Short mmCIF file of C-alpha atoms and ligand atoms in Angstrom, two decimals:
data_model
loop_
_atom_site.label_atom_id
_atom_site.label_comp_id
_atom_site.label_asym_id
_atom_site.label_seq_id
_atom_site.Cartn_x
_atom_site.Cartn_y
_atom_site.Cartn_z
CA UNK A 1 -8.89 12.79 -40.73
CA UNK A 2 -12.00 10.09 -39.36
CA UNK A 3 -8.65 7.67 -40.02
CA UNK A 4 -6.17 9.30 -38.25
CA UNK A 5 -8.87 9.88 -34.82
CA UNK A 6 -9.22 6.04 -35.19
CA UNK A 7 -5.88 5.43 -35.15
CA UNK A 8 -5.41 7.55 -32.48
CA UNK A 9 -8.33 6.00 -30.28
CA UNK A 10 -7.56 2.67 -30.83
CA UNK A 11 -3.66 3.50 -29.90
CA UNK A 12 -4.98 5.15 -26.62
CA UNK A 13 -6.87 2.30 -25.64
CA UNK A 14 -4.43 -0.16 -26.24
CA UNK A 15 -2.26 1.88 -24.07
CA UNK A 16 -5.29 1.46 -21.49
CA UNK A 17 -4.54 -1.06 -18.31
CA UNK A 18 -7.29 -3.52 -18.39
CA UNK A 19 -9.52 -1.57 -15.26
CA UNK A 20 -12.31 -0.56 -16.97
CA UNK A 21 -15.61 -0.29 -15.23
CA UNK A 22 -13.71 -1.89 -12.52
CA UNK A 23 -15.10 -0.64 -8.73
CA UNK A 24 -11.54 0.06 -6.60
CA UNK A 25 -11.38 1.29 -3.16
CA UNK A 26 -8.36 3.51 -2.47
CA UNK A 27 -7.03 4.40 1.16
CA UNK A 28 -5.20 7.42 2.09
CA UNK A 29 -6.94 8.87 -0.88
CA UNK A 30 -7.13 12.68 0.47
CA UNK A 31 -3.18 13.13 0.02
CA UNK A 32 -0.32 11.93 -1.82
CA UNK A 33 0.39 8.78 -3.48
CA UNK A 34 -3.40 7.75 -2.83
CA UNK A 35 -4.97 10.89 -4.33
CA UNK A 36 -2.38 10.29 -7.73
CA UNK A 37 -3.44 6.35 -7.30
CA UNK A 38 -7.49 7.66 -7.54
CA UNK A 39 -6.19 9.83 -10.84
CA UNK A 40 -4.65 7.27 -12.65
CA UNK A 41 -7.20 4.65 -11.80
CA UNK A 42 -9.73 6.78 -13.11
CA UNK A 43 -7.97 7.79 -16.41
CA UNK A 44 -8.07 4.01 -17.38
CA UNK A 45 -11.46 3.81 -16.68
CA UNK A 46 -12.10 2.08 -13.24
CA UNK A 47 -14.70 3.92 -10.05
CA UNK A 48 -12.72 4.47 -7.79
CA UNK A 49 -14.26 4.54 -3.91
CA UNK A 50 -12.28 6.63 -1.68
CA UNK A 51 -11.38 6.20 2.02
CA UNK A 52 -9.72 8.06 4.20
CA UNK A 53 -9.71 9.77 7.56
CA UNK A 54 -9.58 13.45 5.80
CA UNK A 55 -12.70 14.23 3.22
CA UNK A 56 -10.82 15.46 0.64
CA UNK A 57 -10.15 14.05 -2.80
CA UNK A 58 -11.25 13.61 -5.90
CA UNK A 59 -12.68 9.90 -5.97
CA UNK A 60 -16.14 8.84 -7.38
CA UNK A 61 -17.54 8.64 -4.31
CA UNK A 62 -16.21 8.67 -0.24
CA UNK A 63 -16.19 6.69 2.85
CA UNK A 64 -14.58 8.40 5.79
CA UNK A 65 -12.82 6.08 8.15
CA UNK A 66 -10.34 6.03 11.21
CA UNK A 67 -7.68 2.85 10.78
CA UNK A 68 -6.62 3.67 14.25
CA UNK A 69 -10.52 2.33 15.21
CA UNK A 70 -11.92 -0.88 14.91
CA UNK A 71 -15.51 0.74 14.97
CA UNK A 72 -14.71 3.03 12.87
CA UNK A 73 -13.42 0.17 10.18
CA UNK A 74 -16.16 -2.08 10.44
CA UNK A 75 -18.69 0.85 9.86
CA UNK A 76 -16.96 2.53 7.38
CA UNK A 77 -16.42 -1.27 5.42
CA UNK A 78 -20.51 -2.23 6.18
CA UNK A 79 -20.96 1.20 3.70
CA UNK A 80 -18.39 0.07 0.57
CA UNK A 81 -20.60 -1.18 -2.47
CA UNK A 82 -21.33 -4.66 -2.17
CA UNK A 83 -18.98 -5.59 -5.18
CA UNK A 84 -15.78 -4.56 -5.72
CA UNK A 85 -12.86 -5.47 -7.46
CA UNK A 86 -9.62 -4.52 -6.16
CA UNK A 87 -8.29 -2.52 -2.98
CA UNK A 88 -5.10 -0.31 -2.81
CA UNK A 89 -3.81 0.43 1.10
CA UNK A 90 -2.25 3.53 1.06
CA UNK A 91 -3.49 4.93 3.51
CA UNK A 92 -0.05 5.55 6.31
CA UNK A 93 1.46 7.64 9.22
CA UNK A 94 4.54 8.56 9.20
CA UNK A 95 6.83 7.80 12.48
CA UNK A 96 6.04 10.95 14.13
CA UNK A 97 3.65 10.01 16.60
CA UNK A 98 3.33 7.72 19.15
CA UNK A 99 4.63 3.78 18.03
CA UNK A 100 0.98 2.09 18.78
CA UNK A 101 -0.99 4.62 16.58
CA UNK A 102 1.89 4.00 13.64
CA UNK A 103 1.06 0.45 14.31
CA UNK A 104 -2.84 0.71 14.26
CA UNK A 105 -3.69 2.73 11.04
CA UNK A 106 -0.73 1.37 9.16
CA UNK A 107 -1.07 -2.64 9.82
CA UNK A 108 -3.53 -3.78 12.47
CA UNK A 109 -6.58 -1.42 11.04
CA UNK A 110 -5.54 -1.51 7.26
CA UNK A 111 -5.39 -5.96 7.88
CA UNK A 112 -8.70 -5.46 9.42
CA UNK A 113 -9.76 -3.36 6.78
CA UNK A 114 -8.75 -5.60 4.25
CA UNK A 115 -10.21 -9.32 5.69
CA UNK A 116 -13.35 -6.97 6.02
CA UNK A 117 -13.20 -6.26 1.95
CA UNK A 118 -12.19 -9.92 0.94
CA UNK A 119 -15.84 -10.93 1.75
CA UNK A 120 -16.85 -8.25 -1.42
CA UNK A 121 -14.06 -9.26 -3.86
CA UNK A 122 -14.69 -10.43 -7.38
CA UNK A 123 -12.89 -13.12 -8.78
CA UNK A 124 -9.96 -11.90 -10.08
CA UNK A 125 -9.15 -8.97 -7.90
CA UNK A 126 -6.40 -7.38 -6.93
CA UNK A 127 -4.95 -6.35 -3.21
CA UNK A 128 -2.20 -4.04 -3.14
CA UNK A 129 -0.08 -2.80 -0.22
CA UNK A 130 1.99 0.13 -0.08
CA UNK A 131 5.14 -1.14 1.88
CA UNK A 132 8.35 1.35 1.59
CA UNK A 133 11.95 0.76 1.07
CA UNK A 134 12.00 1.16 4.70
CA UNK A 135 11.09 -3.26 4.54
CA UNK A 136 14.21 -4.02 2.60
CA UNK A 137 15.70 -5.66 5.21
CA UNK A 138 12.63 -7.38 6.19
CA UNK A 139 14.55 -11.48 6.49
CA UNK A 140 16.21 -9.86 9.38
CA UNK A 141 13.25 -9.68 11.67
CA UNK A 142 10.81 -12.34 10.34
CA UNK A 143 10.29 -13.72 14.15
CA UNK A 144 8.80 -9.68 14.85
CA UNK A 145 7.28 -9.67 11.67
CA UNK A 146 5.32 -12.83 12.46
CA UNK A 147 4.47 -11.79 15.75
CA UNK A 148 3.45 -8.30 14.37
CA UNK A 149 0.76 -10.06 11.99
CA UNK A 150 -0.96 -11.66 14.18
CA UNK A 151 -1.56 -8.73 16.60
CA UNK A 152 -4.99 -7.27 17.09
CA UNK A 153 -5.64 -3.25 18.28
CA UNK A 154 -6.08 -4.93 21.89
CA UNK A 155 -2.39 -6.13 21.61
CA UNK A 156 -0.79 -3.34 20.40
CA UNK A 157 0.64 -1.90 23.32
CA UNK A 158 1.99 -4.75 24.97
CA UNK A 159 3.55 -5.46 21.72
CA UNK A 160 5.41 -1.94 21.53
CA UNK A 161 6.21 -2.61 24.88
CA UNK A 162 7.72 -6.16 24.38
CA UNK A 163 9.69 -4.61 21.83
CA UNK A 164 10.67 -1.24 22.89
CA UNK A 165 9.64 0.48 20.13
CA UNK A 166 9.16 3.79 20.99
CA UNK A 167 12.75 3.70 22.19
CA UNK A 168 13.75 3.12 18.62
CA UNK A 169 12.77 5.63 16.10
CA UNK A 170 10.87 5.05 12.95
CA UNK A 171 11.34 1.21 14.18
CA UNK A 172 7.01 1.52 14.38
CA UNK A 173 7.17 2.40 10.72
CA UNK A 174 9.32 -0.32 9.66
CA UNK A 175 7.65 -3.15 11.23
CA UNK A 176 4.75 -2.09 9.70
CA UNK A 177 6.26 -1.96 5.99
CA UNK A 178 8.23 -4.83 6.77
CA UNK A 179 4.86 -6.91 8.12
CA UNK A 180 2.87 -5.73 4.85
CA UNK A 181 5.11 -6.99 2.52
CA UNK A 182 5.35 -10.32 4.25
CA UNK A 183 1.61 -10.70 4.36
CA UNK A 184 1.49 -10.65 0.78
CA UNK A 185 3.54 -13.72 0.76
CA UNK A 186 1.91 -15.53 3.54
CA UNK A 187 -1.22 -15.07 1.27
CA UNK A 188 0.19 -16.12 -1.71
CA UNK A 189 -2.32 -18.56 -2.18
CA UNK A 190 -5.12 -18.12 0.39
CA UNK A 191 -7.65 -16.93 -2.02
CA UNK A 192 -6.20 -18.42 -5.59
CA UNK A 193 -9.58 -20.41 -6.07
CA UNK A 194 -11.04 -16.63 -6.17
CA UNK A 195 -8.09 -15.78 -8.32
CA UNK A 196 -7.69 -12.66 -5.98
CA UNK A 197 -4.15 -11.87 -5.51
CA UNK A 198 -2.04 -9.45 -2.78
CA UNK A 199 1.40 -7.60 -3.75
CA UNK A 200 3.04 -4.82 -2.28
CA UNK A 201 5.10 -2.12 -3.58
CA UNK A 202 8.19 -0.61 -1.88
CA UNK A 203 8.95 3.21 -2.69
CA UNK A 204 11.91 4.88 -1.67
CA UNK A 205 11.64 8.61 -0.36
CA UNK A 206 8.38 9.95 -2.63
CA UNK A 207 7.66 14.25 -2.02
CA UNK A 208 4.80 13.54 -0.05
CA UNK A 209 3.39 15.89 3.42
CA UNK A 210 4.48 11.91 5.06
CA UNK A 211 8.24 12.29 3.46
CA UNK A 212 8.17 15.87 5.86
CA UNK A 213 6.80 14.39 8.62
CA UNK A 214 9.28 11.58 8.16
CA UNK A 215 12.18 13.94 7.80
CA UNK A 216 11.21 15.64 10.90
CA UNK A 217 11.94 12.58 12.89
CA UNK A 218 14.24 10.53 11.15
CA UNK A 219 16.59 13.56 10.06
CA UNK A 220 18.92 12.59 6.83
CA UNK A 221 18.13 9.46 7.00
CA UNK A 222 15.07 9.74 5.41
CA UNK A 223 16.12 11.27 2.63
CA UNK A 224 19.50 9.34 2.39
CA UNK A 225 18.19 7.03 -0.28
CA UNK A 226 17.64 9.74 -2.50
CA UNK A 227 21.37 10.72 -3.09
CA UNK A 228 21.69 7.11 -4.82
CA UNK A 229 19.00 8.30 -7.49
CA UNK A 230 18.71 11.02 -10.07
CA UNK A 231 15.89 12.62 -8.55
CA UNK A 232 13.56 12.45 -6.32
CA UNK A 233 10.06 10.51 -6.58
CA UNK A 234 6.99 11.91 -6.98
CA UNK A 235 3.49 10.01 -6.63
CA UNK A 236 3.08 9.55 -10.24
CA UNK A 237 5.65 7.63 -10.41
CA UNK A 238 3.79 4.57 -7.87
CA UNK A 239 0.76 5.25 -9.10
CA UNK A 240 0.98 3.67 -12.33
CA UNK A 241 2.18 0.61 -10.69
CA UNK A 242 -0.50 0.34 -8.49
CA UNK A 243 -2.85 0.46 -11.06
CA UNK A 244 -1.16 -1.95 -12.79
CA UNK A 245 -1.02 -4.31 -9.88
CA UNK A 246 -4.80 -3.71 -9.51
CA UNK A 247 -5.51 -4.77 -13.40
CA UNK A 248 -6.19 -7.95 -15.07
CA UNK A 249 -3.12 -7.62 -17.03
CA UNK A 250 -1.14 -8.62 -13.47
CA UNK A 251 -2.93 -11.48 -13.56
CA UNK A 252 -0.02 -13.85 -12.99
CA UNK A 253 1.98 -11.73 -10.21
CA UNK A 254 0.89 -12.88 -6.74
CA UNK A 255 2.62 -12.38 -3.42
CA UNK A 256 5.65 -10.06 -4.94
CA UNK A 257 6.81 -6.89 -3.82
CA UNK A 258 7.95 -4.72 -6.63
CA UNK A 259 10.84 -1.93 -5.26
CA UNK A 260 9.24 1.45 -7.34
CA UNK A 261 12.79 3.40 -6.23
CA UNK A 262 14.20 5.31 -9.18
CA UNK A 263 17.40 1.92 -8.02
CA UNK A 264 17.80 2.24 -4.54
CA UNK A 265 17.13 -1.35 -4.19
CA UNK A 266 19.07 -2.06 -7.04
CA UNK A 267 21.85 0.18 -5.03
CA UNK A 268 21.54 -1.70 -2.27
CA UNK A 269 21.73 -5.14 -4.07
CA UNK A 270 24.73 -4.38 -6.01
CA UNK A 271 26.57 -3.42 -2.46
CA UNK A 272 25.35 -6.22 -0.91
CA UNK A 273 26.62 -8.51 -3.93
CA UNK A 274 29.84 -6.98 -5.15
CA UNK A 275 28.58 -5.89 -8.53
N1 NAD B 1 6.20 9.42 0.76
C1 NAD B 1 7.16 8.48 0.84
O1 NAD B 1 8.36 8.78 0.79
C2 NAD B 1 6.78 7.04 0.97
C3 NAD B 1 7.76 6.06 0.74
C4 NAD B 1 7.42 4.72 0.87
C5 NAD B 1 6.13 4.36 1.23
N2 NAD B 1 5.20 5.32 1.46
C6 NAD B 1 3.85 4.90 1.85
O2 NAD B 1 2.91 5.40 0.93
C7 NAD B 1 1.65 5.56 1.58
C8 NAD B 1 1.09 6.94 1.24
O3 NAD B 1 1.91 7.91 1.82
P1 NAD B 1 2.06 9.39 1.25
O4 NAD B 1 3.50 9.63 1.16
O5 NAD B 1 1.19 9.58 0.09
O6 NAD B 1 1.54 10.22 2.53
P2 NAD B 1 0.40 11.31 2.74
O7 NAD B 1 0.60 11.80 4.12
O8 NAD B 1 0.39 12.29 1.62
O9 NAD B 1 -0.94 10.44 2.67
C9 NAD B 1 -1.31 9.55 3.69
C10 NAD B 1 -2.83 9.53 3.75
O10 NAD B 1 -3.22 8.62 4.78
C11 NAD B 1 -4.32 9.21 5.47
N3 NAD B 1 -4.44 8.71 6.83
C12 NAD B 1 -3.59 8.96 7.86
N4 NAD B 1 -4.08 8.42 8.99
C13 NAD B 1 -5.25 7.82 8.67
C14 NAD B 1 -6.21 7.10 9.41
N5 NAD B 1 -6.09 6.92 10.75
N6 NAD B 1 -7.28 6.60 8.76
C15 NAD B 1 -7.45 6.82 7.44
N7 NAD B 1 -6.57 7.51 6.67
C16 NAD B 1 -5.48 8.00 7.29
C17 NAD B 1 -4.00 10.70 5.46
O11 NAD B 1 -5.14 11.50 5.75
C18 NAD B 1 -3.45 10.90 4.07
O12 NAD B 1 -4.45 11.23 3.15
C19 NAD B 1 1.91 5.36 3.07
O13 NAD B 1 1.50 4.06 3.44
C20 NAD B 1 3.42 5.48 3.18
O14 NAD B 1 3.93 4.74 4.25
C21 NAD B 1 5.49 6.65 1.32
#
């Protein structure tokens, strides 16, 4: 019997991702994908520091913030423990209000966010972005992508306006997925003497309150993906991979964005290609 709870332990923890006693801050941690991402993280062992506008949740311990709000970012990162080792955005709005506040919390506040956390990093950590299916076509719009990452909350509404985004809908969600996927390969390298590395991840439609809000707007095509898989995704199904992403066993994957899609990329692909 002592044997067989050996065994058993020693299986469990070599089924463990390498996270343990790790310090992770989570966005968009009240709801969703984020609140399964604080679950998982702390089942393998990590403290997991919450943040999001809404205080609800189930992490170690909270930090409310407003990624619409540069105050509200810089206070909110001034309280995160001064060492931490990884940082999962998930924090997003769906398309369903107005194109600059889609813009704010999902890139300009969650960048800001993040060059604010770099500063606190340990070597070895992990960034990870939650982009969306939504970026798949991202090498058709690099020149609005680039423009998009350099934009601060001051030039957020001339930018909608260049671009006539609120004309377009969901096109403020998009950009936004499309942008954080690319800014894991712009920094590819920017902090590899720190080992620290940034991926994203790219679900397709996940039964979320956002996937409603989402539908609301965009209508079928919002859901469209999901006739191409056998069911639809729940957040325990990304929130492995994020936690993954976040350990030291990803140690070797740097600037890649890994489709978590039940296929719909692989759908996509094998129209694209013929197959
Ligand atoms: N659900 C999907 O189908 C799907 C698909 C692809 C990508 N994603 C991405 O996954 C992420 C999580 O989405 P979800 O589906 O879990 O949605 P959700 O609505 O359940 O969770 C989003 C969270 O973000 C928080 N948030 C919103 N505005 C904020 C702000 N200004 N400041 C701080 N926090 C704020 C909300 O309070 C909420 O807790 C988003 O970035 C979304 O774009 C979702």
């Amino acid at each position: 019997m002592v044997g067989l709870v050996a065994l058993s332990l020693t299986t469990r923890e070599r089924n463990m991702l390498n996270l343990k006693g790790k310090t992770i801050v989570v966005t968009g941690s009240a709801s969703g994908i984020g609140a399964a991402t604080v679950e998982c993280l702390q089942a393998h062992g990590a403290h997991v520091v919450g943040m999001d506008i809404r205080e609800e949740g189930r992490s170690d311990s909270f930090v409310q913030v407003d990624l619409g709000s540069r105050k509200s970012i810089d206070e909110a990162a001034a309280r995160l423990p001064e060492k931490l080792d990884g940082l999962a955005n998930v924090a997003g709005l769906a398309p369903t209000v107005p194109a600059a506040d889609v813009i704010r919390v999902n890139l300009v506040g969650t960048l800001h966010l993040t060059h604010g956390v770099v500063p606190r990093l340990t070597d070895g950590s992990g960034i990870v972005m939650l982009s969306s299916i939504a970026a798949y076509h991202w090498r058709q719009s690099v020149d609005q992508i680039r423009e998009a990452l350099d934009l601060s909350f001051a030039k957020v509404d001339a930018f909608v306006a260049k671009h006539d985004i609120d004309a377009q809908p969901g096109r403020s969600y998009f950009v936004t997925k499309e942008a954080l996927l690319a800014w894991c390969i712009t920094h590819r390298r920017t902090w590899i003497d720190r080992r620290i590395r940034a991926n994203s991840i790219a679900p397709a439609a996940v039964s979320t309150p956002l996937l409603d809000a989402f539908s609301s707007i965009m209508g079928d095509r919002a859901q469209d993906d999901a006739r191409v898989v056998e069911r639809s995704g729940a957040p325990a199904d990304i929130a492995p991979v994020v936690a993954f992403l976040l350990s030291d066993d990803a140690a070797w994957i740097r600037g890649a964005n890994i489709p978590v899609d039940g296929g719909v990329a692989a759908h996509y692909l094998a129209q694209e290609n013929g197959l």
